[in-house]
């Protein structure tokens, strides 16, 4: 399989001195360690993913993200940011088109690598979730449960995709709320998230299996059917 190509824009030691070696051993990685004079000089079409160091680039990273997504909608964009970053800036990440973010002050090269692997393998490459109980097709927005067609709203499908393509991974409520927020400014409130989780559970759960596990005080985790005996 051809190695994915990744561009890192920022301080190549932000997660430690060995960050560069870790990324290069897993991806065909290029680094730009200084602020580009012209965004137009970056050939985004040559890359599968883009990592932006917000600590060094500040709001200029949002411009880079918007430009990359306009040119290449399927490019993965991940921001590295400090833990004390204002909530509005994180919202700006998603509005600019970001796929996810990672706190640089709490993370390591290994955690970054895991995050990238999840984004590559699950969210962008997979188009469906399927087990012996149900099939969820995220391209056609169709669902079949126990052989019968079942309807979900587009927003419910988006939530199902976020959860089911990150199996056995805790997704925080904050992450889900930000990810469900669309770029037209329609923000999903916590009460709406609670209602969606409840409606989805009523349609997908079986007597012996509950797909969405509540991690109290944190968020939710998708437990695939195959992991139950």
mmCIF file with all atom_site columns, C-alpha atoms in Angstrom, residues 6-224:
data_model
loop_
_atom_site.group_PDB
_atom_site.id
_atom_site.type_symbol
_atom_site.label_atom_id
_atom_site.label_alt_id
_atom_site.label_comp_id
_atom_site.label_asym_id
_atom_site.label_entity_id
_atom_site.label_seq_id
_atom_site.pdbx_PDB_ins_code
_atom_site.Cartn_x
_atom_site.Cartn_y
_atom_site.Cartn_z
_atom_site.occupancy
_atom_site.B_iso_or_equiv
_atom_site.pdbx_formal_charge
_atom_site.auth_seq_id
_atom_site.auth_comp_id
_atom_site.auth_asym_id
_atom_site.auth_atom_id
_atom_site.pdbx_PDB_model_num
ATOM 1   C CA . UNK A 1 6   ? 1.476   14.390 5.117  1.00 0.00 ? 6   UNK A CA 1
ATOM 2   C CA . UNK A 1 7   ? 2.441   18.054 5.503  1.00 0.00 ? 7   UNK A CA 1
ATOM 3   C CA . UNK A 1 8   ? 3.303   19.455 8.942  1.00 0.00 ? 8   UNK A CA 1
ATOM 4   C CA . UNK A 1 9   ? 3.256   23.262 9.192  1.00 0.00 ? 9   UNK A CA 1
ATOM 5   C CA . UNK A 1 10  ? 4.732   24.577 12.429 1.00 0.00 ? 10  UNK A CA 1
ATOM 6   C CA . UNK A 1 11  ? 7.322   23.716 15.046 1.00 0.00 ? 11  UNK A CA 1
ATOM 7   C CA . UNK A 1 12  ? 8.490   20.134 14.317 1.00 0.00 ? 12  UNK A CA 1
ATOM 8   C CA . UNK A 1 13  ? 9.443   19.616 17.994 1.00 0.00 ? 13  UNK A CA 1
ATOM 9   C CA . UNK A 1 14  ? 6.154   20.779 19.524 1.00 0.00 ? 14  UNK A CA 1
ATOM 10  C CA . UNK A 1 15  ? 5.416   17.243 20.790 1.00 0.00 ? 15  UNK A CA 1
ATOM 11  C CA . UNK A 1 16  ? 9.024   16.336 21.456 1.00 0.00 ? 16  UNK A CA 1
ATOM 12  C CA . UNK A 1 17  ? 12.326  16.015 19.642 1.00 0.00 ? 17  UNK A CA 1
ATOM 13  C CA . UNK A 1 18  ? 11.375  12.686 18.061 1.00 0.00 ? 18  UNK A CA 1
ATOM 14  C CA . UNK A 1 19  ? 8.134   13.890 16.437 1.00 0.00 ? 19  UNK A CA 1
ATOM 15  C CA . UNK A 1 20  ? 9.750   14.220 13.026 1.00 0.00 ? 20  UNK A CA 1
ATOM 16  C CA . UNK A 1 21  ? 11.167  10.706 13.095 1.00 0.00 ? 21  UNK A CA 1
ATOM 17  C CA . UNK A 1 22  ? 7.858   9.218  14.249 1.00 0.00 ? 22  UNK A CA 1
ATOM 18  C CA . UNK A 1 23  ? 5.889   10.878 11.458 1.00 0.00 ? 23  UNK A CA 1
ATOM 19  C CA . UNK A 1 24  ? 8.456   10.078 8.773  1.00 0.00 ? 24  UNK A CA 1
ATOM 20  C CA . UNK A 1 25  ? 8.531   6.424  9.766  1.00 0.00 ? 25  UNK A CA 1
ATOM 21  C CA . UNK A 1 26  ? 4.757   6.152  9.254  1.00 0.00 ? 26  UNK A CA 1
ATOM 22  C CA . UNK A 1 27  ? 3.993   8.720  6.554  1.00 0.00 ? 27  UNK A CA 1
ATOM 23  C CA . UNK A 1 28  ? 5.741   10.401 3.654  1.00 0.00 ? 28  UNK A CA 1
ATOM 24  C CA . UNK A 1 29  ? 6.097   13.641 5.626  1.00 0.00 ? 29  UNK A CA 1
ATOM 25  C CA . UNK A 1 30  ? 7.186   17.134 4.659  1.00 0.00 ? 30  UNK A CA 1
ATOM 26  C CA . UNK A 1 31  ? 7.815   19.868 7.238  1.00 0.00 ? 31  UNK A CA 1
ATOM 27  C CA . UNK A 1 32  ? 7.520   23.620 6.912  1.00 0.00 ? 32  UNK A CA 1
ATOM 28  C CA . UNK A 1 33  ? 8.983   25.028 10.104 1.00 0.00 ? 33  UNK A CA 1
ATOM 29  C CA . UNK A 1 34  ? 8.547   28.689 9.243  1.00 0.00 ? 34  UNK A CA 1
ATOM 30  C CA . UNK A 1 35  ? 5.424   30.602 8.344  1.00 0.00 ? 35  UNK A CA 1
ATOM 31  C CA . UNK A 1 36  ? 4.887   30.360 4.571  1.00 0.00 ? 36  UNK A CA 1
ATOM 32  C CA . UNK A 1 37  ? 5.096   33.736 2.847  1.00 0.00 ? 37  UNK A CA 1
ATOM 33  C CA . UNK A 1 38  ? 2.385   32.740 0.402  1.00 0.00 ? 38  UNK A CA 1
ATOM 34  C CA . UNK A 1 39  ? -0.200  30.041 0.918  1.00 0.00 ? 39  UNK A CA 1
ATOM 35  C CA . UNK A 1 40  ? -0.292  29.609 -2.839 1.00 0.00 ? 40  UNK A CA 1
ATOM 36  C CA . UNK A 1 41  ? 3.178   28.081 -2.690 1.00 0.00 ? 41  UNK A CA 1
ATOM 37  C CA . UNK A 1 42  ? 1.837   25.014 -0.891 1.00 0.00 ? 42  UNK A CA 1
ATOM 38  C CA . UNK A 1 43  ? 0.660   22.251 -3.238 1.00 0.00 ? 43  UNK A CA 1
ATOM 39  C CA . UNK A 1 44  ? -2.133  20.873 -1.063 1.00 0.00 ? 44  UNK A CA 1
ATOM 40  C CA . UNK A 1 45  ? -3.170  18.436 -3.798 1.00 0.00 ? 45  UNK A CA 1
ATOM 41  C CA . UNK A 1 46  ? 0.084   16.546 -3.176 1.00 0.00 ? 46  UNK A CA 1
ATOM 42  C CA . UNK A 1 47  ? -0.941  15.626 0.380  1.00 0.00 ? 47  UNK A CA 1
ATOM 43  C CA . UNK A 1 48  ? -3.444  13.368 2.086  1.00 0.00 ? 48  UNK A CA 1
ATOM 44  C CA . UNK A 1 49  ? -3.269  15.207 5.415  1.00 0.00 ? 49  UNK A CA 1
ATOM 45  C CA . UNK A 1 50  ? -2.230  18.510 6.930  1.00 0.00 ? 50  UNK A CA 1
ATOM 46  C CA . UNK A 1 51  ? -1.167  19.150 10.544 1.00 0.00 ? 51  UNK A CA 1
ATOM 47  C CA . UNK A 1 52  ? -1.202  22.781 11.656 1.00 0.00 ? 52  UNK A CA 1
ATOM 48  C CA . UNK A 1 53  ? 0.611   24.091 14.724 1.00 0.00 ? 53  UNK A CA 1
ATOM 49  C CA . UNK A 1 54  ? -1.720  26.789 16.058 1.00 0.00 ? 54  UNK A CA 1
ATOM 50  C CA . UNK A 1 55  ? 0.793   27.787 18.758 1.00 0.00 ? 55  UNK A CA 1
ATOM 51  C CA . UNK A 1 56  ? 3.217   29.002 16.109 1.00 0.00 ? 56  UNK A CA 1
ATOM 52  C CA . UNK A 1 57  ? 0.852   30.009 13.315 1.00 0.00 ? 57  UNK A CA 1
ATOM 53  C CA . UNK A 1 58  ? -1.978  31.500 15.390 1.00 0.00 ? 58  UNK A CA 1
ATOM 54  C CA . UNK A 1 59  ? -5.009  32.528 13.321 1.00 0.00 ? 59  UNK A CA 1
ATOM 55  C CA . UNK A 1 60  ? -2.965  32.281 10.131 1.00 0.00 ? 60  UNK A CA 1
ATOM 56  C CA . UNK A 1 61  ? -3.457  28.522 10.473 1.00 0.00 ? 61  UNK A CA 1
ATOM 57  C CA . UNK A 1 62  ? -7.205  29.026 9.920  1.00 0.00 ? 62  UNK A CA 1
ATOM 58  C CA . UNK A 1 63  ? -6.484  30.657 6.582  1.00 0.00 ? 63  UNK A CA 1
ATOM 59  C CA . UNK A 1 64  ? -4.250  27.753 5.613  1.00 0.00 ? 64  UNK A CA 1
ATOM 60  C CA . UNK A 1 65  ? -6.974  25.288 6.591  1.00 0.00 ? 65  UNK A CA 1
ATOM 61  C CA . UNK A 1 66  ? -9.675  27.095 4.607  1.00 0.00 ? 66  UNK A CA 1
ATOM 62  C CA . UNK A 1 67  ? -7.434  27.285 1.544  1.00 0.00 ? 67  UNK A CA 1
ATOM 63  C CA . UNK A 1 68  ? -6.499  23.615 1.756  1.00 0.00 ? 68  UNK A CA 1
ATOM 64  C CA . UNK A 1 69  ? -10.127 22.471 2.132  1.00 0.00 ? 69  UNK A CA 1
ATOM 65  C CA . UNK A 1 70  ? -11.301 24.691 -0.725 1.00 0.00 ? 70  UNK A CA 1
ATOM 66  C CA . UNK A 1 71  ? -8.640  23.205 -2.978 1.00 0.00 ? 71  UNK A CA 1
ATOM 67  C CA . UNK A 1 72  ? -8.848  19.616 -1.684 1.00 0.00 ? 72  UNK A CA 1
ATOM 68  C CA . UNK A 1 73  ? -12.077 18.848 0.250  1.00 0.00 ? 73  UNK A CA 1
ATOM 69  C CA . UNK A 1 74  ? -10.877 15.341 1.148  1.00 0.00 ? 74  UNK A CA 1
ATOM 70  C CA . UNK A 1 75  ? -7.589  16.389 2.743  1.00 0.00 ? 75  UNK A CA 1
ATOM 71  C CA . UNK A 1 76  ? -7.478  15.638 6.474  1.00 0.00 ? 76  UNK A CA 1
ATOM 72  C CA . UNK A 1 77  ? -6.693  18.691 8.610  1.00 0.00 ? 77  UNK A CA 1
ATOM 73  C CA . UNK A 1 78  ? -5.713  18.401 12.270 1.00 0.00 ? 78  UNK A CA 1
ATOM 74  C CA . UNK A 1 79  ? -4.794  21.305 14.551 1.00 0.00 ? 79  UNK A CA 1
ATOM 75  C CA . UNK A 1 80  ? -2.299  21.174 17.425 1.00 0.00 ? 80  UNK A CA 1
ATOM 76  C CA . UNK A 1 81  ? -3.217  23.716 20.091 1.00 0.00 ? 81  UNK A CA 1
ATOM 77  C CA . UNK A 1 82  ? -2.565  24.533 23.785 1.00 0.00 ? 82  UNK A CA 1
ATOM 78  C CA . UNK A 1 83  ? -5.067  23.516 26.468 1.00 0.00 ? 83  UNK A CA 1
ATOM 79  C CA . UNK A 1 84  ? -5.832  27.129 27.432 1.00 0.00 ? 84  UNK A CA 1
ATOM 80  C CA . UNK A 1 85  ? -7.135  27.986 23.979 1.00 0.00 ? 85  UNK A CA 1
ATOM 81  C CA . UNK A 1 86  ? -10.536 29.774 24.024 1.00 0.00 ? 86  UNK A CA 1
ATOM 82  C CA . UNK A 1 87  ? -13.565 27.717 23.055 1.00 0.00 ? 87  UNK A CA 1
ATOM 83  C CA . UNK A 1 88  ? -14.355 30.119 20.213 1.00 0.00 ? 88  UNK A CA 1
ATOM 84  C CA . UNK A 1 89  ? -11.022 29.333 18.549 1.00 0.00 ? 89  UNK A CA 1
ATOM 85  C CA . UNK A 1 90  ? -11.856 25.612 18.602 1.00 0.00 ? 90  UNK A CA 1
ATOM 86  C CA . UNK A 1 91  ? -15.179 26.454 16.972 1.00 0.00 ? 91  UNK A CA 1
ATOM 87  C CA . UNK A 1 92  ? -13.204 28.425 14.391 1.00 0.00 ? 92  UNK A CA 1
ATOM 88  C CA . UNK A 1 93  ? -11.161 25.287 13.658 1.00 0.00 ? 93  UNK A CA 1
ATOM 89  C CA . UNK A 1 94  ? -14.283 23.400 12.661 1.00 0.00 ? 94  UNK A CA 1
ATOM 90  C CA . UNK A 1 95  ? -15.746 26.335 10.761 1.00 0.00 ? 95  UNK A CA 1
ATOM 91  C CA . UNK A 1 96  ? -12.516 26.488 8.740  1.00 0.00 ? 96  UNK A CA 1
ATOM 92  C CA . UNK A 1 97  ? -12.970 22.810 7.854  1.00 0.00 ? 97  UNK A CA 1
ATOM 93  C CA . UNK A 1 98  ? -10.799 21.020 10.418 1.00 0.00 ? 98  UNK A CA 1
ATOM 94  C CA . UNK A 1 99  ? -11.405 17.325 10.997 1.00 0.00 ? 99  UNK A CA 1
ATOM 95  C CA . UNK A 1 100 ? -10.083 17.300 14.549 1.00 0.00 ? 100 UNK A CA 1
ATOM 96  C CA . UNK A 1 101 ? -7.686  18.908 17.023 1.00 0.00 ? 101 UNK A CA 1
ATOM 97  C CA . UNK A 1 102 ? -5.215  17.728 19.657 1.00 0.00 ? 102 UNK A CA 1
ATOM 98  C CA . UNK A 1 103 ? -3.900  19.477 22.754 1.00 0.00 ? 103 UNK A CA 1
ATOM 99  C CA . UNK A 1 104 ? -0.163  19.776 22.203 1.00 0.00 ? 104 UNK A CA 1
ATOM 100 C CA . UNK A 1 105 ? 0.543   20.292 25.909 1.00 0.00 ? 105 UNK A CA 1
ATOM 101 C CA . UNK A 1 106 ? -1.097  16.975 26.855 1.00 0.00 ? 106 UNK A CA 1
ATOM 102 C CA . UNK A 1 107 ? -0.088  14.844 23.900 1.00 0.00 ? 107 UNK A CA 1
ATOM 103 C CA . UNK A 1 108 ? 2.834   12.883 22.507 1.00 0.00 ? 108 UNK A CA 1
ATOM 104 C CA . UNK A 1 109 ? 3.991   11.795 19.033 1.00 0.00 ? 109 UNK A CA 1
ATOM 105 C CA . UNK A 1 110 ? 2.417   8.388  19.710 1.00 0.00 ? 110 UNK A CA 1
ATOM 106 C CA . UNK A 1 111 ? -0.958  9.951  20.497 1.00 0.00 ? 111 UNK A CA 1
ATOM 107 C CA . UNK A 1 112 ? -0.779  12.132 17.403 1.00 0.00 ? 112 UNK A CA 1
ATOM 108 C CA . UNK A 1 113 ? 0.014   9.072  15.313 1.00 0.00 ? 113 UNK A CA 1
ATOM 109 C CA . UNK A 1 114 ? -2.973  7.228  16.781 1.00 0.00 ? 114 UNK A CA 1
ATOM 110 C CA . UNK A 1 115 ? -5.234  10.179 16.046 1.00 0.00 ? 115 UNK A CA 1
ATOM 111 C CA . UNK A 1 116 ? -4.056  10.320 12.428 1.00 0.00 ? 116 UNK A CA 1
ATOM 112 C CA . UNK A 1 117 ? -4.507  6.578  11.993 1.00 0.00 ? 117 UNK A CA 1
ATOM 113 C CA . UNK A 1 118 ? -8.102  6.841  13.217 1.00 0.00 ? 118 UNK A CA 1
ATOM 114 C CA . UNK A 1 119 ? -8.841  9.730  10.874 1.00 0.00 ? 119 UNK A CA 1
ATOM 115 C CA . UNK A 1 120 ? -7.321  7.941  7.901  1.00 0.00 ? 120 UNK A CA 1
ATOM 116 C CA . UNK A 1 121 ? -8.633  4.450  8.544  1.00 0.00 ? 121 UNK A CA 1
ATOM 117 C CA . UNK A 1 122 ? -12.060 5.177  9.930  1.00 0.00 ? 122 UNK A CA 1
ATOM 118 C CA . UNK A 1 123 ? -13.612 8.514  9.237  1.00 0.00 ? 123 UNK A CA 1
ATOM 119 C CA . UNK A 1 124 ? -12.525 9.225  5.670  1.00 0.00 ? 124 UNK A CA 1
ATOM 120 C CA . UNK A 1 125 ? -12.015 5.788  4.151  1.00 0.00 ? 125 UNK A CA 1
ATOM 121 C CA . UNK A 1 126 ? -14.987 3.912  5.548  1.00 0.00 ? 126 UNK A CA 1
ATOM 122 C CA . UNK A 1 127 ? -18.424 4.596  4.083  1.00 0.00 ? 127 UNK A CA 1
ATOM 123 C CA . UNK A 1 128 ? -20.479 2.166  6.135  1.00 0.00 ? 128 UNK A CA 1
ATOM 124 C CA . UNK A 1 129 ? -20.815 0.330  9.411  1.00 0.00 ? 129 UNK A CA 1
ATOM 125 C CA . UNK A 1 130 ? -22.029 -3.249 9.197  1.00 0.00 ? 130 UNK A CA 1
ATOM 126 C CA . UNK A 1 131 ? -22.574 -6.172 11.539 1.00 0.00 ? 131 UNK A CA 1
ATOM 127 C CA . UNK A 1 132 ? -25.016 -9.082 11.792 1.00 0.00 ? 132 UNK A CA 1
ATOM 128 C CA . UNK A 1 133 ? -27.716 -6.799 13.229 1.00 0.00 ? 133 UNK A CA 1
ATOM 129 C CA . UNK A 1 134 ? -27.581 -3.722 11.016 1.00 0.00 ? 134 UNK A CA 1
ATOM 130 C CA . UNK A 1 135 ? -25.977 -1.883 8.101  1.00 0.00 ? 135 UNK A CA 1
ATOM 131 C CA . UNK A 1 136 ? -25.467 1.888  8.109  1.00 0.00 ? 136 UNK A CA 1
ATOM 132 C CA . UNK A 1 137 ? -24.515 3.416  4.753  1.00 0.00 ? 137 UNK A CA 1
ATOM 133 C CA . UNK A 1 138 ? -23.127 6.913  5.246  1.00 0.00 ? 138 UNK A CA 1
ATOM 134 C CA . UNK A 1 139 ? -22.917 7.732  1.535  1.00 0.00 ? 139 UNK A CA 1
ATOM 135 C CA . UNK A 1 140 ? -26.556 7.025  0.705  1.00 0.00 ? 140 UNK A CA 1
ATOM 136 C CA . UNK A 1 141 ? -27.837 7.828  4.227  1.00 0.00 ? 141 UNK A CA 1
ATOM 137 C CA . UNK A 1 142 ? -29.704 4.532  4.399  1.00 0.00 ? 142 UNK A CA 1
ATOM 138 C CA . UNK A 1 143 ? -29.988 1.993  7.189  1.00 0.00 ? 143 UNK A CA 1
ATOM 139 C CA . UNK A 1 144 ? -31.186 -1.590 7.400  1.00 0.00 ? 144 UNK A CA 1
ATOM 140 C CA . UNK A 1 145 ? -31.817 -3.098 10.842 1.00 0.00 ? 145 UNK A CA 1
ATOM 141 C CA . UNK A 1 146 ? -32.794 -6.745 11.153 1.00 0.00 ? 146 UNK A CA 1
ATOM 142 C CA . UNK A 1 147 ? -33.632 -6.763 7.432  1.00 0.00 ? 147 UNK A CA 1
ATOM 143 C CA . UNK A 1 148 ? -35.925 -3.732 7.577  1.00 0.00 ? 148 UNK A CA 1
ATOM 144 C CA . UNK A 1 149 ? -35.182 -0.257 6.237  1.00 0.00 ? 149 UNK A CA 1
ATOM 145 C CA . UNK A 1 150 ? -34.910 2.283  9.057  1.00 0.00 ? 150 UNK A CA 1
ATOM 146 C CA . UNK A 1 151 ? -34.782 6.040  8.698  1.00 0.00 ? 151 UNK A CA 1
ATOM 147 C CA . UNK A 1 152 ? -32.494 8.494  10.481 1.00 0.00 ? 152 UNK A CA 1
ATOM 148 C CA . UNK A 1 153 ? -32.164 12.229 10.008 1.00 0.00 ? 153 UNK A CA 1
ATOM 149 C CA . UNK A 1 154 ? -28.973 13.515 8.299  1.00 0.00 ? 154 UNK A CA 1
ATOM 150 C CA . UNK A 1 155 ? -27.766 14.808 11.662 1.00 0.00 ? 155 UNK A CA 1
ATOM 151 C CA . UNK A 1 156 ? -28.412 11.432 13.289 1.00 0.00 ? 156 UNK A CA 1
ATOM 152 C CA . UNK A 1 157 ? -26.430 9.764  10.500 1.00 0.00 ? 157 UNK A CA 1
ATOM 153 C CA . UNK A 1 158 ? -23.576 12.180 11.157 1.00 0.00 ? 158 UNK A CA 1
ATOM 154 C CA . UNK A 1 159 ? -23.615 11.281 14.846 1.00 0.00 ? 159 UNK A CA 1
ATOM 155 C CA . UNK A 1 160 ? -23.811 7.560  14.024 1.00 0.00 ? 160 UNK A CA 1
ATOM 156 C CA . UNK A 1 161 ? -20.805 7.927  11.745 1.00 0.00 ? 161 UNK A CA 1
ATOM 157 C CA . UNK A 1 162 ? -18.761 9.757  14.358 1.00 0.00 ? 162 UNK A CA 1
ATOM 158 C CA . UNK A 1 163 ? -19.477 7.081  16.946 1.00 0.00 ? 163 UNK A CA 1
ATOM 159 C CA . UNK A 1 164 ? -19.454 3.871  14.898 1.00 0.00 ? 164 UNK A CA 1
ATOM 160 C CA . UNK A 1 165 ? -16.246 4.658  13.006 1.00 0.00 ? 165 UNK A CA 1
ATOM 161 C CA . UNK A 1 166 ? -14.367 5.261  16.267 1.00 0.00 ? 166 UNK A CA 1
ATOM 162 C CA . UNK A 1 167 ? -15.141 1.946  17.944 1.00 0.00 ? 167 UNK A CA 1
ATOM 163 C CA . UNK A 1 168 ? -14.115 1.437  21.565 1.00 0.00 ? 168 UNK A CA 1
ATOM 164 C CA . UNK A 1 169 ? -12.901 5.055  21.709 1.00 0.00 ? 169 UNK A CA 1
ATOM 165 C CA . UNK A 1 170 ? -14.314 7.597  24.161 1.00 0.00 ? 170 UNK A CA 1
ATOM 166 C CA . UNK A 1 171 ? -15.653 10.632 22.301 1.00 0.00 ? 171 UNK A CA 1
ATOM 167 C CA . UNK A 1 172 ? -16.231 13.571 24.611 1.00 0.00 ? 172 UNK A CA 1
ATOM 168 C CA . UNK A 1 173 ? -19.512 15.432 24.561 1.00 0.00 ? 173 UNK A CA 1
ATOM 169 C CA . UNK A 1 174 ? -17.582 18.570 23.611 1.00 0.00 ? 174 UNK A CA 1
ATOM 170 C CA . UNK A 1 175 ? -16.014 16.827 20.617 1.00 0.00 ? 175 UNK A CA 1
ATOM 171 C CA . UNK A 1 176 ? -19.381 15.529 19.420 1.00 0.00 ? 176 UNK A CA 1
ATOM 172 C CA . UNK A 1 177 ? -21.063 18.901 19.814 1.00 0.00 ? 177 UNK A CA 1
ATOM 173 C CA . UNK A 1 178 ? -18.330 20.662 17.847 1.00 0.00 ? 178 UNK A CA 1
ATOM 174 C CA . UNK A 1 179 ? -18.294 17.978 15.153 1.00 0.00 ? 179 UNK A CA 1
ATOM 175 C CA . UNK A 1 180 ? -22.078 18.104 14.692 1.00 0.00 ? 180 UNK A CA 1
ATOM 176 C CA . UNK A 1 181 ? -22.082 21.883 14.405 1.00 0.00 ? 181 UNK A CA 1
ATOM 177 C CA . UNK A 1 182 ? -22.398 22.791 10.734 1.00 0.00 ? 182 UNK A CA 1
ATOM 178 C CA . UNK A 1 183 ? -20.770 25.650 8.877  1.00 0.00 ? 183 UNK A CA 1
ATOM 179 C CA . UNK A 1 184 ? -24.071 27.467 8.408  1.00 0.00 ? 184 UNK A CA 1
ATOM 180 C CA . UNK A 1 185 ? -24.003 28.238 12.113 1.00 0.00 ? 185 UNK A CA 1
ATOM 181 C CA . UNK A 1 186 ? -26.518 25.627 13.259 1.00 0.00 ? 186 UNK A CA 1
ATOM 182 C CA . UNK A 1 187 ? -25.076 24.695 16.626 1.00 0.00 ? 187 UNK A CA 1
ATOM 183 C CA . UNK A 1 188 ? -26.213 21.499 18.349 1.00 0.00 ? 188 UNK A CA 1
ATOM 184 C CA . UNK A 1 189 ? -27.055 22.026 22.008 1.00 0.00 ? 189 UNK A CA 1
ATOM 185 C CA . UNK A 1 190 ? -26.480 19.456 24.746 1.00 0.00 ? 190 UNK A CA 1
ATOM 186 C CA . UNK A 1 191 ? -30.206 18.776 25.116 1.00 0.00 ? 191 UNK A CA 1
ATOM 187 C CA . UNK A 1 192 ? -30.434 18.041 21.376 1.00 0.00 ? 192 UNK A CA 1
ATOM 188 C CA . UNK A 1 193 ? -27.474 15.664 21.626 1.00 0.00 ? 193 UNK A CA 1
ATOM 189 C CA . UNK A 1 194 ? -29.154 13.854 24.517 1.00 0.00 ? 194 UNK A CA 1
ATOM 190 C CA . UNK A 1 195 ? -32.358 13.506 22.490 1.00 0.00 ? 195 UNK A CA 1
ATOM 191 C CA . UNK A 1 196 ? -30.516 12.179 19.436 1.00 0.00 ? 196 UNK A CA 1
ATOM 192 C CA . UNK A 1 197 ? -28.634 9.593  21.491 1.00 0.00 ? 197 UNK A CA 1
ATOM 193 C CA . UNK A 1 198 ? -31.918 8.456  23.027 1.00 0.00 ? 198 UNK A CA 1
ATOM 194 C CA . UNK A 1 199 ? -33.713 8.178  19.652 1.00 0.00 ? 199 UNK A CA 1
ATOM 195 C CA . UNK A 1 200 ? -30.814 6.294  18.082 1.00 0.00 ? 200 UNK A CA 1
ATOM 196 C CA . UNK A 1 201 ? -30.608 3.853  20.988 1.00 0.00 ? 201 UNK A CA 1
ATOM 197 C CA . UNK A 1 202 ? -34.301 3.068  20.689 1.00 0.00 ? 202 UNK A CA 1
ATOM 198 C CA . UNK A 1 203 ? -33.819 2.008  17.058 1.00 0.00 ? 203 UNK A CA 1
ATOM 199 C CA . UNK A 1 204 ? -30.453 0.233  17.058 1.00 0.00 ? 204 UNK A CA 1
ATOM 200 C CA . UNK A 1 205 ? -30.139 -1.496 20.437 1.00 0.00 ? 205 UNK A CA 1
ATOM 201 C CA . UNK A 1 206 ? -31.107 -5.119 20.932 1.00 0.00 ? 206 UNK A CA 1
ATOM 202 C CA . UNK A 1 207 ? -32.225 -6.881 24.083 1.00 0.00 ? 207 UNK A CA 1
ATOM 203 C CA . UNK A 1 208 ? -28.703 -8.194 24.623 1.00 0.00 ? 208 UNK A CA 1
ATOM 204 C CA . UNK A 1 209 ? -26.557 -5.425 23.196 1.00 0.00 ? 209 UNK A CA 1
ATOM 205 C CA . UNK A 1 210 ? -26.293 -1.671 23.693 1.00 0.00 ? 210 UNK A CA 1
ATOM 206 C CA . UNK A 1 211 ? -24.117 0.048  21.093 1.00 0.00 ? 211 UNK A CA 1
ATOM 207 C CA . UNK A 1 212 ? -23.640 3.439  22.719 1.00 0.00 ? 212 UNK A CA 1
ATOM 208 C CA . UNK A 1 213 ? -22.090 3.311  26.181 1.00 0.00 ? 213 UNK A CA 1
ATOM 209 C CA . UNK A 1 214 ? -22.328 6.423  28.333 1.00 0.00 ? 214 UNK A CA 1
ATOM 210 C CA . UNK A 1 215 ? -19.032 7.406  29.953 1.00 0.00 ? 215 UNK A CA 1
ATOM 211 C CA . UNK A 1 216 ? -20.442 9.509  32.770 1.00 0.00 ? 216 UNK A CA 1
ATOM 212 C CA . UNK A 1 217 ? -19.065 13.010 32.998 1.00 0.00 ? 217 UNK A CA 1
ATOM 213 C CA . UNK A 1 218 ? -17.098 12.587 29.752 1.00 0.00 ? 218 UNK A CA 1
ATOM 214 C CA . UNK A 1 219 ? -19.041 11.386 26.726 1.00 0.00 ? 219 UNK A CA 1
ATOM 215 C CA . UNK A 1 220 ? -19.861 8.211  24.811 1.00 0.00 ? 220 UNK A CA 1
ATOM 216 C CA . UNK A 1 221 ? -18.220 5.083  23.391 1.00 0.00 ? 221 UNK A CA 1
ATOM 217 C CA . UNK A 1 222 ? -19.408 2.848  20.546 1.00 0.00 ? 222 UNK A CA 1
ATOM 218 C CA . UNK A 1 223 ? -19.276 -0.857 21.431 1.00 0.00 ? 223 UNK A CA 1
ATOM 219 C CA . UNK A 1 224 ? -19.513 -2.933 18.225 1.00 0.00 ? 224 UNK A CA 1
#
